[in-house]
Short mmCIF file of C-alpha atoms and ligand atoms in Angstrom, two decimals:
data_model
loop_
_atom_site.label_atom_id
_atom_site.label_comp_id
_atom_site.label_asym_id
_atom_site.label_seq_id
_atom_site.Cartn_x
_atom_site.Cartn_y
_atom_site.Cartn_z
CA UNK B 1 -19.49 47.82 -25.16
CA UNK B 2 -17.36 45.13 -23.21
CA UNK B 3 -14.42 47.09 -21.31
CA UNK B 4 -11.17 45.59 -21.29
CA UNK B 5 -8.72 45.35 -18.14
CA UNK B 6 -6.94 47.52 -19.24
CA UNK B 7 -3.74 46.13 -16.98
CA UNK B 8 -3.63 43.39 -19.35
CA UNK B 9 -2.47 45.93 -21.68
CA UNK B 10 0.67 47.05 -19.26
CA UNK B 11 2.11 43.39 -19.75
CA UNK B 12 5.50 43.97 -21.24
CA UNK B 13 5.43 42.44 -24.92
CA UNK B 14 4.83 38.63 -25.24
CA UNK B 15 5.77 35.77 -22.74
CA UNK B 16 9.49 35.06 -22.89
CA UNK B 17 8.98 31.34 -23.74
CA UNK B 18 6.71 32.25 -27.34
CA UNK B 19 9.99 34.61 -28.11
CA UNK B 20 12.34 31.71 -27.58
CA UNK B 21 10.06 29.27 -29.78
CA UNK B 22 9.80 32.02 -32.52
CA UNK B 23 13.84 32.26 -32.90
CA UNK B 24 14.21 28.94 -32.11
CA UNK B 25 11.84 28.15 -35.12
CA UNK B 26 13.58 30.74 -37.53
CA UNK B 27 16.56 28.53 -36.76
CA UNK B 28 15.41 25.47 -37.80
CA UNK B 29 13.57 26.32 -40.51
CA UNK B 30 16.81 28.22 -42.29
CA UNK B 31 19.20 25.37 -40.82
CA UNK B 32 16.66 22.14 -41.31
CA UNK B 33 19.37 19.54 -40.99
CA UNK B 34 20.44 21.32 -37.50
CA UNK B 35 19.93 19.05 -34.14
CA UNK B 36 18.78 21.44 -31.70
CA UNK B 37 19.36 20.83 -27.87
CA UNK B 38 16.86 22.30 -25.95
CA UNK B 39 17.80 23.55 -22.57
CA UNK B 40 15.58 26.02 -22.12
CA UNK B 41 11.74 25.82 -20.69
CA UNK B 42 12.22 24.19 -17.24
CA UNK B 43 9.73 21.13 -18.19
CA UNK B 44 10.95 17.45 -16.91
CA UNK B 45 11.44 14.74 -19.28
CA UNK B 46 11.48 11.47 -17.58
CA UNK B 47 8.44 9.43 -17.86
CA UNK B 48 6.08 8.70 -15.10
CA UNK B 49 7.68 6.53 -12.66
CA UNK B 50 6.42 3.04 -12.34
CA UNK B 51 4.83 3.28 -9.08
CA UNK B 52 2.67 6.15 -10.14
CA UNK B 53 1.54 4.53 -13.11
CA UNK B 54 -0.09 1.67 -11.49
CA UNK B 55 -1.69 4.04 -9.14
CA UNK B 56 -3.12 5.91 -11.62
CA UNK B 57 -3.96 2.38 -13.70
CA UNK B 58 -5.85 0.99 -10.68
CA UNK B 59 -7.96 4.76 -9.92
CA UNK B 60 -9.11 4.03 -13.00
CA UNK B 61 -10.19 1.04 -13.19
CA UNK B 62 -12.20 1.72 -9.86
CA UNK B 63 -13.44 4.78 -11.36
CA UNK B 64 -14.77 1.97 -13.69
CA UNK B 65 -17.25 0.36 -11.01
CA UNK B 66 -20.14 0.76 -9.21
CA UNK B 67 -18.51 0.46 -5.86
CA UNK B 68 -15.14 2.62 -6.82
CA UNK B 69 -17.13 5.85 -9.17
CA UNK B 70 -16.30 8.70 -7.57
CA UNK B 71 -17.81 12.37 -8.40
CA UNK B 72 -16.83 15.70 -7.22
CA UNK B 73 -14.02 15.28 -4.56
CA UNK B 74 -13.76 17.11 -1.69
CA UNK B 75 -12.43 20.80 -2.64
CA UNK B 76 -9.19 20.58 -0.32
CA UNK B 77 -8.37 17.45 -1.54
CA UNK B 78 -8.67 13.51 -0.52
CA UNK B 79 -7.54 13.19 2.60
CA UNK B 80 -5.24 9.55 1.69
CA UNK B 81 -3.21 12.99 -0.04
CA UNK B 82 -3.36 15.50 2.61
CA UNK B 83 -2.42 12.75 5.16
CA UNK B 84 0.27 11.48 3.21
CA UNK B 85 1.20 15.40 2.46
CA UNK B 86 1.14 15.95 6.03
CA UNK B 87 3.26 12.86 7.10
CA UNK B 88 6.02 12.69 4.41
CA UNK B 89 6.59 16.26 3.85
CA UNK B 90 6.12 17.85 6.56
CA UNK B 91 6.20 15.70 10.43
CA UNK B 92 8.58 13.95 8.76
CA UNK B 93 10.47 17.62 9.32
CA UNK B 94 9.27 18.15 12.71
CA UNK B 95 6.60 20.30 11.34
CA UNK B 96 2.94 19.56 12.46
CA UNK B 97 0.04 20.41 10.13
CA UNK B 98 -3.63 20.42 10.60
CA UNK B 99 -5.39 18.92 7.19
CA UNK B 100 -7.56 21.98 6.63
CA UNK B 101 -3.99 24.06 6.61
CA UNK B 102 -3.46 22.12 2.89
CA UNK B 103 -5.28 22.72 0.23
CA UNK B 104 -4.81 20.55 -3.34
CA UNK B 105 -4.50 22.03 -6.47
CA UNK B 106 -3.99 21.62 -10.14
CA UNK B 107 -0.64 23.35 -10.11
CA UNK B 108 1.66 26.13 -8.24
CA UNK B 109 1.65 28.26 -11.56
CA UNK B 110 -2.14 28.67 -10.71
CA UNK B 111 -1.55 29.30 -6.63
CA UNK B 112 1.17 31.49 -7.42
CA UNK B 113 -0.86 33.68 -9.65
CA UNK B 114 -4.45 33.31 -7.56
CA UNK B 115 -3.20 33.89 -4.06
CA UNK B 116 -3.08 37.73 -4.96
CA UNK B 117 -6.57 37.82 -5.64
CA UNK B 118 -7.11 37.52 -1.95
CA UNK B 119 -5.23 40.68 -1.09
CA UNK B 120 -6.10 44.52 -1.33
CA UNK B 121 -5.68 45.63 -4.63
CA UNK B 122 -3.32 48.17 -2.68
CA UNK B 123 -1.05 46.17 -1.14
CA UNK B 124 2.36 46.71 -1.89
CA UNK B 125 5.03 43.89 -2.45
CA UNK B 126 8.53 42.57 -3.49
CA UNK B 127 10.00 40.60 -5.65
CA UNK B 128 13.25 38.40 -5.75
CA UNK B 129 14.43 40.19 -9.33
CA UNK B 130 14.97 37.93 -11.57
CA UNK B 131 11.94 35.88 -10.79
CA UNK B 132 9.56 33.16 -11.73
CA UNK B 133 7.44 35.99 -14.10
CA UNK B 134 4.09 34.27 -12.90
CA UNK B 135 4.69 36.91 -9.78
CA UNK B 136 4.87 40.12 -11.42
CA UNK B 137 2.37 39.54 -14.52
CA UNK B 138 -0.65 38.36 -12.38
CA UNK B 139 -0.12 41.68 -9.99
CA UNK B 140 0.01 43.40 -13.21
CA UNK B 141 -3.32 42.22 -14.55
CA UNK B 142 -4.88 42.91 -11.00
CA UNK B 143 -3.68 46.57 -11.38
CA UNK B 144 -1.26 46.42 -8.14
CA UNK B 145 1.66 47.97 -10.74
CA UNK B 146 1.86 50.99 -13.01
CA UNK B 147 3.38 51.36 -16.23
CA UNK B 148 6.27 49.37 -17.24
CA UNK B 149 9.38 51.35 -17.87
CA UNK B 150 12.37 51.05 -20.80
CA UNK B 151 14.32 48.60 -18.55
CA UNK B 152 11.70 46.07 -17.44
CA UNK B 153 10.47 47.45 -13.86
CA UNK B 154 7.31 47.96 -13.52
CA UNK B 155 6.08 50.86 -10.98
CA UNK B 156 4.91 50.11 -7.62
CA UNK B 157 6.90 46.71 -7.26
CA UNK B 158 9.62 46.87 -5.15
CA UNK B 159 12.42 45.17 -6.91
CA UNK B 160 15.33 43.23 -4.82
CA UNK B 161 18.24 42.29 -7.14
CA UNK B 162 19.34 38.71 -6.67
CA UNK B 163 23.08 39.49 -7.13
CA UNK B 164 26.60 37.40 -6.85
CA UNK B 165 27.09 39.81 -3.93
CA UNK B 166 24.27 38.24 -2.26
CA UNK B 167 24.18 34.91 -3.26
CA UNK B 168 21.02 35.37 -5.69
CA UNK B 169 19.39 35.14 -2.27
CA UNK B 170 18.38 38.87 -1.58
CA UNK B 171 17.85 39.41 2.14
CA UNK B 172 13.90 41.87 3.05
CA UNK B 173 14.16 45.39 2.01
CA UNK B 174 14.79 48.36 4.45
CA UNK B 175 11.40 49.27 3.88
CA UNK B 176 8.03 47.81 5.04
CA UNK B 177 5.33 46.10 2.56
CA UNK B 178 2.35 44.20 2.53
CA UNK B 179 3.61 40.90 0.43
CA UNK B 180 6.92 39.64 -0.22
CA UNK B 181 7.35 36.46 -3.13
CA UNK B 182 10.39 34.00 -2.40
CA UNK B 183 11.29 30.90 -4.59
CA UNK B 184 13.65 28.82 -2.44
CA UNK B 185 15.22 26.37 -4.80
CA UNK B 186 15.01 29.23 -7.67
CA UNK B 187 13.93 29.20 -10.46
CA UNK B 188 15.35 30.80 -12.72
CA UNK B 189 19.01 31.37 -10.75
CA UNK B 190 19.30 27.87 -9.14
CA UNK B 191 20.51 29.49 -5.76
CA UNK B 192 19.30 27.78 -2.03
CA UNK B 193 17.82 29.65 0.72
CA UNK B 194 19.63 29.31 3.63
CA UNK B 195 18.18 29.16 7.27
CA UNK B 196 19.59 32.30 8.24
CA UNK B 197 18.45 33.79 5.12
CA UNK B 198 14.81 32.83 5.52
CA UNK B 199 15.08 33.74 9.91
CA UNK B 200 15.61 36.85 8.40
CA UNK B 201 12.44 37.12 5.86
CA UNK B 202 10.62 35.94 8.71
CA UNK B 203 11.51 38.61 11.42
CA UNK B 204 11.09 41.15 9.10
CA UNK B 205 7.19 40.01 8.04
CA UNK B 206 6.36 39.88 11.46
CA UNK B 207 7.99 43.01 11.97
CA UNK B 208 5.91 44.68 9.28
CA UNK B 209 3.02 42.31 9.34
CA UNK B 210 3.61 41.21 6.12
CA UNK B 211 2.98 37.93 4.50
CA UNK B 212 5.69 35.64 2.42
CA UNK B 213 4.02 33.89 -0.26
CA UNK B 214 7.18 31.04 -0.66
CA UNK B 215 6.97 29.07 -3.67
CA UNK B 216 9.03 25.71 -2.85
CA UNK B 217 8.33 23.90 -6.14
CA UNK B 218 12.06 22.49 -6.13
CA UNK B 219 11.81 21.40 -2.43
CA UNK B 220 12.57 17.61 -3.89
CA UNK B 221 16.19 19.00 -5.55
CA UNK B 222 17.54 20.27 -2.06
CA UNK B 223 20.66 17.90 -1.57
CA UNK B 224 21.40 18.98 2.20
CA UNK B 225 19.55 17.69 4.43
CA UNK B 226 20.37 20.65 6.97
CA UNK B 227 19.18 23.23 4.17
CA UNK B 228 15.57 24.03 4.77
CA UNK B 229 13.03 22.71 2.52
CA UNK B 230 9.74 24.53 3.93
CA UNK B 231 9.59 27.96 5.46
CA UNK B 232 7.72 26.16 8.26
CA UNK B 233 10.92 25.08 9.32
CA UNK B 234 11.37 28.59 10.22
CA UNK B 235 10.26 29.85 13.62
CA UNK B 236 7.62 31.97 13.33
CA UNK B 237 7.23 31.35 9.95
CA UNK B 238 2.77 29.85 10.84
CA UNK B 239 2.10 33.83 11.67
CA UNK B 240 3.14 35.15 8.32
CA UNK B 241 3.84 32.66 5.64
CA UNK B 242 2.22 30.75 2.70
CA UNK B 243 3.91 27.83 0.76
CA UNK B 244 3.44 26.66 -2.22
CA UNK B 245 4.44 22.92 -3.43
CA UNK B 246 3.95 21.10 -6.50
CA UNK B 247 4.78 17.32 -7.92
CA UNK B 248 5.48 18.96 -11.59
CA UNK B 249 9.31 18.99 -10.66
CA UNK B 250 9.49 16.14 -7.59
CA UNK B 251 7.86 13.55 -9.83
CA UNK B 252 7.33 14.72 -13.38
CA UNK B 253 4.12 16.00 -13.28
CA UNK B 254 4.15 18.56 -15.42
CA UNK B 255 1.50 16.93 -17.58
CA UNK B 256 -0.43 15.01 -14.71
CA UNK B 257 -0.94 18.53 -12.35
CA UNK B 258 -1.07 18.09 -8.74
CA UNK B 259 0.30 20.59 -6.56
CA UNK B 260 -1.07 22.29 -3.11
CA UNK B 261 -0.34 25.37 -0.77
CA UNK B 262 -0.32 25.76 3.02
CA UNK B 263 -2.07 28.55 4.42
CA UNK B 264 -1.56 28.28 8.54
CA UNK B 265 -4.60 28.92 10.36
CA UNK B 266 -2.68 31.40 12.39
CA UNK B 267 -1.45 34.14 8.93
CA UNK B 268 -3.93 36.85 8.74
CA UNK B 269 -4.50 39.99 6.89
CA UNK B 270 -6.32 42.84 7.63
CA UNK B 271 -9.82 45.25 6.75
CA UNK B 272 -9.25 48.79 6.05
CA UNK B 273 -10.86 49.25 9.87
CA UNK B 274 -7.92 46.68 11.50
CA UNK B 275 -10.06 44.04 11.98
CA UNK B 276 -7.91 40.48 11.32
CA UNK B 277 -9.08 37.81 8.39
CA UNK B 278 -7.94 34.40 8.56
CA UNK B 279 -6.20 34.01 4.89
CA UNK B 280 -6.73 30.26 5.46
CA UNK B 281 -10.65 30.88 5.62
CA UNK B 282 -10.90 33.43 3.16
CA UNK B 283 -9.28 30.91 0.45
CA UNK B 284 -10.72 28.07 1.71
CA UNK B 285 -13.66 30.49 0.30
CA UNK B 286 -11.82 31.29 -2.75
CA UNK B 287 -10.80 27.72 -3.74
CA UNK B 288 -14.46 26.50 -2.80
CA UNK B 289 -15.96 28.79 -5.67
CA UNK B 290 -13.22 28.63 -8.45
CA UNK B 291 -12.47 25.70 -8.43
CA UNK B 292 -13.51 22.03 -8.42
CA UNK B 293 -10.72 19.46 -7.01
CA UNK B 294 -8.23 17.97 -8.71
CA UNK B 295 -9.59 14.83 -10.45
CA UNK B 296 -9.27 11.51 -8.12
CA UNK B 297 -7.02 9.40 -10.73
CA UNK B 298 -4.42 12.05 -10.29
CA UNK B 299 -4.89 12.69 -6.40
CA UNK B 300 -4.13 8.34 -6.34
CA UNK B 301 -1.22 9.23 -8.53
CA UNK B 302 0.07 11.58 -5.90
CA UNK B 303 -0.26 10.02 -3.40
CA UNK B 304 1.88 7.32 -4.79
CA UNK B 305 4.58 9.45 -4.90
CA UNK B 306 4.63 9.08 -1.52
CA UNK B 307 4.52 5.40 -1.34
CA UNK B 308 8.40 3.29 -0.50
CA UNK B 309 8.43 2.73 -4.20
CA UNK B 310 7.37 6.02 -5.33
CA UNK B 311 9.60 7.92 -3.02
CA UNK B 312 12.68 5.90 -4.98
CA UNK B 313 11.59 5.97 -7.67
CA UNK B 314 11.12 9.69 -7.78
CA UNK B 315 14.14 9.92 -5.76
CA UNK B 316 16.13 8.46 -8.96
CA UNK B 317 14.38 11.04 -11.28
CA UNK B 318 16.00 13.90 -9.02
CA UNK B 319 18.92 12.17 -8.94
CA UNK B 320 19.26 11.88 -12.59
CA UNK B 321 18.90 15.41 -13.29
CA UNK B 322 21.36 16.71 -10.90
CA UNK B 323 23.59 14.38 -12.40
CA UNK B 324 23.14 16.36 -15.28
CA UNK B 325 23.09 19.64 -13.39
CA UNK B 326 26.24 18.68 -12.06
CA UNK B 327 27.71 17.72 -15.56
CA UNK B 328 26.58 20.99 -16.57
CA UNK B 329 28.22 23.05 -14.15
CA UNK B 330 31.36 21.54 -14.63
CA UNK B 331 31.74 21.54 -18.14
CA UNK B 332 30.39 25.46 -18.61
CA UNK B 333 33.03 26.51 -16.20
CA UNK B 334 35.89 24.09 -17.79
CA UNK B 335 34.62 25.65 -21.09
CA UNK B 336 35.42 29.28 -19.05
CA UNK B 337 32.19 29.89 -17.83
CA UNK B 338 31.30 31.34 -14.58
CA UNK B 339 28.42 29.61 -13.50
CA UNK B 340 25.80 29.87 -10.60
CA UNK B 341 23.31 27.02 -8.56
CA UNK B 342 22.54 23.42 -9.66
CA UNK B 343 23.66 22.45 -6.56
CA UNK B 344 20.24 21.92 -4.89
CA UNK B 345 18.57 23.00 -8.15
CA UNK B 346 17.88 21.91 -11.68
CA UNK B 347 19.20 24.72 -13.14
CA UNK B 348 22.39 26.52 -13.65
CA UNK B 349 23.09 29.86 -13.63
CA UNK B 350 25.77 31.35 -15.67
CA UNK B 351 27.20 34.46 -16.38
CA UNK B 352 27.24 35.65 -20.26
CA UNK B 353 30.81 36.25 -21.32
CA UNK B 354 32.61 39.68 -21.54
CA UNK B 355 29.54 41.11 -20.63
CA UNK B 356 26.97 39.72 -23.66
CA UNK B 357 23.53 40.76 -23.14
CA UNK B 358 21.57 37.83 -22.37
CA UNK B 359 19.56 37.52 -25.73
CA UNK B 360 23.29 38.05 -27.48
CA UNK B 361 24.24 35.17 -25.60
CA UNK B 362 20.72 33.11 -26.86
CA UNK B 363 21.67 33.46 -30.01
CA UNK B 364 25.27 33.13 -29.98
CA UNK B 365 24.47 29.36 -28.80
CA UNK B 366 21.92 28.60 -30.94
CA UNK B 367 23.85 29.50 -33.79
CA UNK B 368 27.53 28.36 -33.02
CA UNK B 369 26.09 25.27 -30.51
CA UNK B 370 22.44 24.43 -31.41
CA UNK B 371 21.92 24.98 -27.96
CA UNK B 372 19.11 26.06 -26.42
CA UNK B 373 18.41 27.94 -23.22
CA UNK B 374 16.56 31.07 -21.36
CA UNK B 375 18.07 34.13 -20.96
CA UNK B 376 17.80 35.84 -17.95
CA UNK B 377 16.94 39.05 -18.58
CA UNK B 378 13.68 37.52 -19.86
CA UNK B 379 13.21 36.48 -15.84
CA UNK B 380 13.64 40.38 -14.29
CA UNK B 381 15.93 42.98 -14.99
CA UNK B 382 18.44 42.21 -13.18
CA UNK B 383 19.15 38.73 -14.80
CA UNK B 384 20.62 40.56 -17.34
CA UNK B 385 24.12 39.47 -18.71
CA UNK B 386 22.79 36.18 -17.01
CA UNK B 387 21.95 32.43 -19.04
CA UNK B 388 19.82 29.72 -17.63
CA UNK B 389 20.42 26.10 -18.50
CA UNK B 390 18.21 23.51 -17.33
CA UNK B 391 19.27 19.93 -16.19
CA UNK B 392 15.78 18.58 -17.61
CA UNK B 393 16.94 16.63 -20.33
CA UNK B 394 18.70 13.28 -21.47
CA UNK B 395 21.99 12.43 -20.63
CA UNK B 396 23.02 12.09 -24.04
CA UNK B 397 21.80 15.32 -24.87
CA UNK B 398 23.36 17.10 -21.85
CA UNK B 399 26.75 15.61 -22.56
CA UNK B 400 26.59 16.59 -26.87
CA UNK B 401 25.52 20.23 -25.66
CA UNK B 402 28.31 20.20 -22.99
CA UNK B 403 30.52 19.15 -26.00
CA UNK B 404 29.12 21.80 -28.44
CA UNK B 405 29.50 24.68 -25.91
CA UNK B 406 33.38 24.00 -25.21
CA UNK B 407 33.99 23.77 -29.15
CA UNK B 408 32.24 27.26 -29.68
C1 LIG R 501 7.61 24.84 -12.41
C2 LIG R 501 7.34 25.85 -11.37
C3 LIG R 501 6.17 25.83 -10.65
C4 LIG R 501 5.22 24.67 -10.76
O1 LIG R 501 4.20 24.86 -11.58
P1 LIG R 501 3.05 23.78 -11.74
O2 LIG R 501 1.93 24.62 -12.16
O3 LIG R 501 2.81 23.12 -10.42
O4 LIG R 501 3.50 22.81 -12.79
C5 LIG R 501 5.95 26.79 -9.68
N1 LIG R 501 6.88 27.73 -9.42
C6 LIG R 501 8.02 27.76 -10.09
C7 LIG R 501 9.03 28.77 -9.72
C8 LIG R 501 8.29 26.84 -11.09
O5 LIG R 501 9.43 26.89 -11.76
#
């Protein structure tokens, strides 16, 4: 008899995103004529940008000769992409990485959920509540949690509330733990780190030997240039910190997936008798036996990204969806809104009306607007009373929904 995981089973019913499509889809099959705007999962829709095209165009065609066939790639990646990793998005920030700190990947929803297979299964952690829900399900299906209770929490995960009070930037707890998860853009509130913020996440890790596992997928949407975009930045921050990066969001490669993390040689953990592991080494084992390297064609199309073209031409994609993040804001709060981020983040944050729950406030707009978007209670407890829009769509379609919300 095959034995479930049993954890599996402590998952809080369905994925928010199915739940969405299934109302979504009672919608339009009552109201067939209706146009729906969808505003909701945080997936990009510009196409590939010219630059990364013919990269990928020309891998293949080499992939197409004798001379140019390439097999299995090296696990950690080709180093034309770690190099060009290493140059653009990191010296280029006075921050100095060695290539066997990098390690490619076929996506930061994958890094974010493996990297916990490399810890105890009793190590205790925190999460920024709400959150990306990657975070909390995989340590639920490793059996670091207990039972879920009525309001969303599960046991054994030490919840910080992202709050107006604080910015939706909660500072560490009073309390020390093992792991700590931090999205800086955020997904789903839209808020920005600040320095002082992350000086502070730092002090405390190294205070409690813990280790940040930061998740900077929206590094690319950060509009000040004195904001930091990498923990690295952060003093410190190569003793305790892991970083997660992916060009789903920077480049629209949601579909292509390319993404890596950073493990400093210098962030350890330790054996139950105190001796210290190198996390670098014992992923560098991890990677080297799950998984295979992220097919060449798409490394090339990375590292195109990278390229003078690529870099404006990606920089343009950014730039048109904080356009629309910016649209958004303003017309949500002209329409009496209180809203939240898209200022150095695709998405906006906004506050349901005279206190609507946050799945009242889902269907309110999809029935009065046609409007779709995520509520936030489906990111954490705390997001409660809380709406996510997302910038990732047309202009056209931004401005109608902006339009449709003020009329409701
Ligand atoms: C979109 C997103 C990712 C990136 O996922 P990929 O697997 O690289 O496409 C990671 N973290 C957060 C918070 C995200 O929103």
């Amino acid at each position: 008899m095959a034995r479930i995981n049993e954890n599996f089973q402590k998952l809080a019913a369905g994925y928010l995103f199915p739940e969405i499509g299934r109302r979504v889809s009672a919608y339009a099959e009552a109201h067939p004529d209706a146009d729906i705007i969808r505003l909701g999962i945080g997936d990009v829709t510009l196409p590939l940008a010219p630059a990364v095209v013919a990269a990928m165009r020309e891998a293949v065609d080499e992939m197409g000769t004798d001379k140019g066939f390439r097999g299995y790639g090296p696990e950690n990646g080709y180093d034309f992409l770690v190099d060009a990793i290493r140059e653009h998005d990191y010296r280029a920030r006075g921050i100095e990485l060695e290539a066997s700190e990098i390690f490619v990947s076929d996506g930061s929803k994958q890094d974010s959920g493996n990297i916990q297979e490399i810890f105890g299964a009793g190590c205790t952690l925190s999460v920024t509540d709400p959150s990306y829900p990657v975070y909390v399900d995989t340590n639920v299906m490793a059996g670091r949690t207990g039972e879920v209770d009525d309001q969303g929490y599960y046991g054994g995960i030490r919840y910080l509330a992202a709050t107006e009070e604080n910015g939706f930037m909660p500072g560490p707890p009073d309390e020390a733990l093992d792991l700590a998860y931090l999205c800086s853009p955020n997904n789903p509130t839209g808020a920005v780190a600040t320095r002082e913020n992350l000086e502070a996440w730092v002090a405390w890790a190294k205070d409690c030997d813990a280790v940040l596992l930061f998740d900077a997928a929206y590094d690319a949407f950060i509009q000040d240039p004195d904001l930091p975009r990498s923990i690295f930045e952060i003093e410190g921050a190569r003793d305790c910190a892991i970083e997660m990066r992916s060009f789903s969001k920077r480049a629209g490669f949601t579909g292509v997936r390319c993404a890596y993390m950073v493990i400093p040689k210098n962030v350890s953990g330790t054996t139950e008798s105190g001796e210290r592991v190198s996390l670098n080494a014992l992923w560098g084992r991890r990677h080297a036996t799950k998984f295979n390297s992220v097919p060449y064609v798409i490394q090339r199309a990375a590292a195109a990204t990278f390229s003078q073209e690529g870099q404006a031409q990606t920089r343009e994609q950014v730039r048109h969806y904080m356009d629309n993040a910016r649209l958004i804001r303003e017309g949500l709060a002209a329409a009496g809104f209180t809203v939240f981020g898209g200022e150095h983040a695709p998405y906006i944050w906004m506050r349901t009306k005279d206190g609507q729950s946050s799945w009242d406030c889902f269907d309110d707009l999809l029935e009065n607007a046609q409007v779709v978007g995520t509520p936030g209670s489906g990111f954490g407890p705390a997001g409660e009373g809380y709406f996510r829009i997302s910038a990732f769509n047309s202009r056209e379609n931004v401005e109608e929904a902006i339009r449709r919300i003020t009329r409701t």
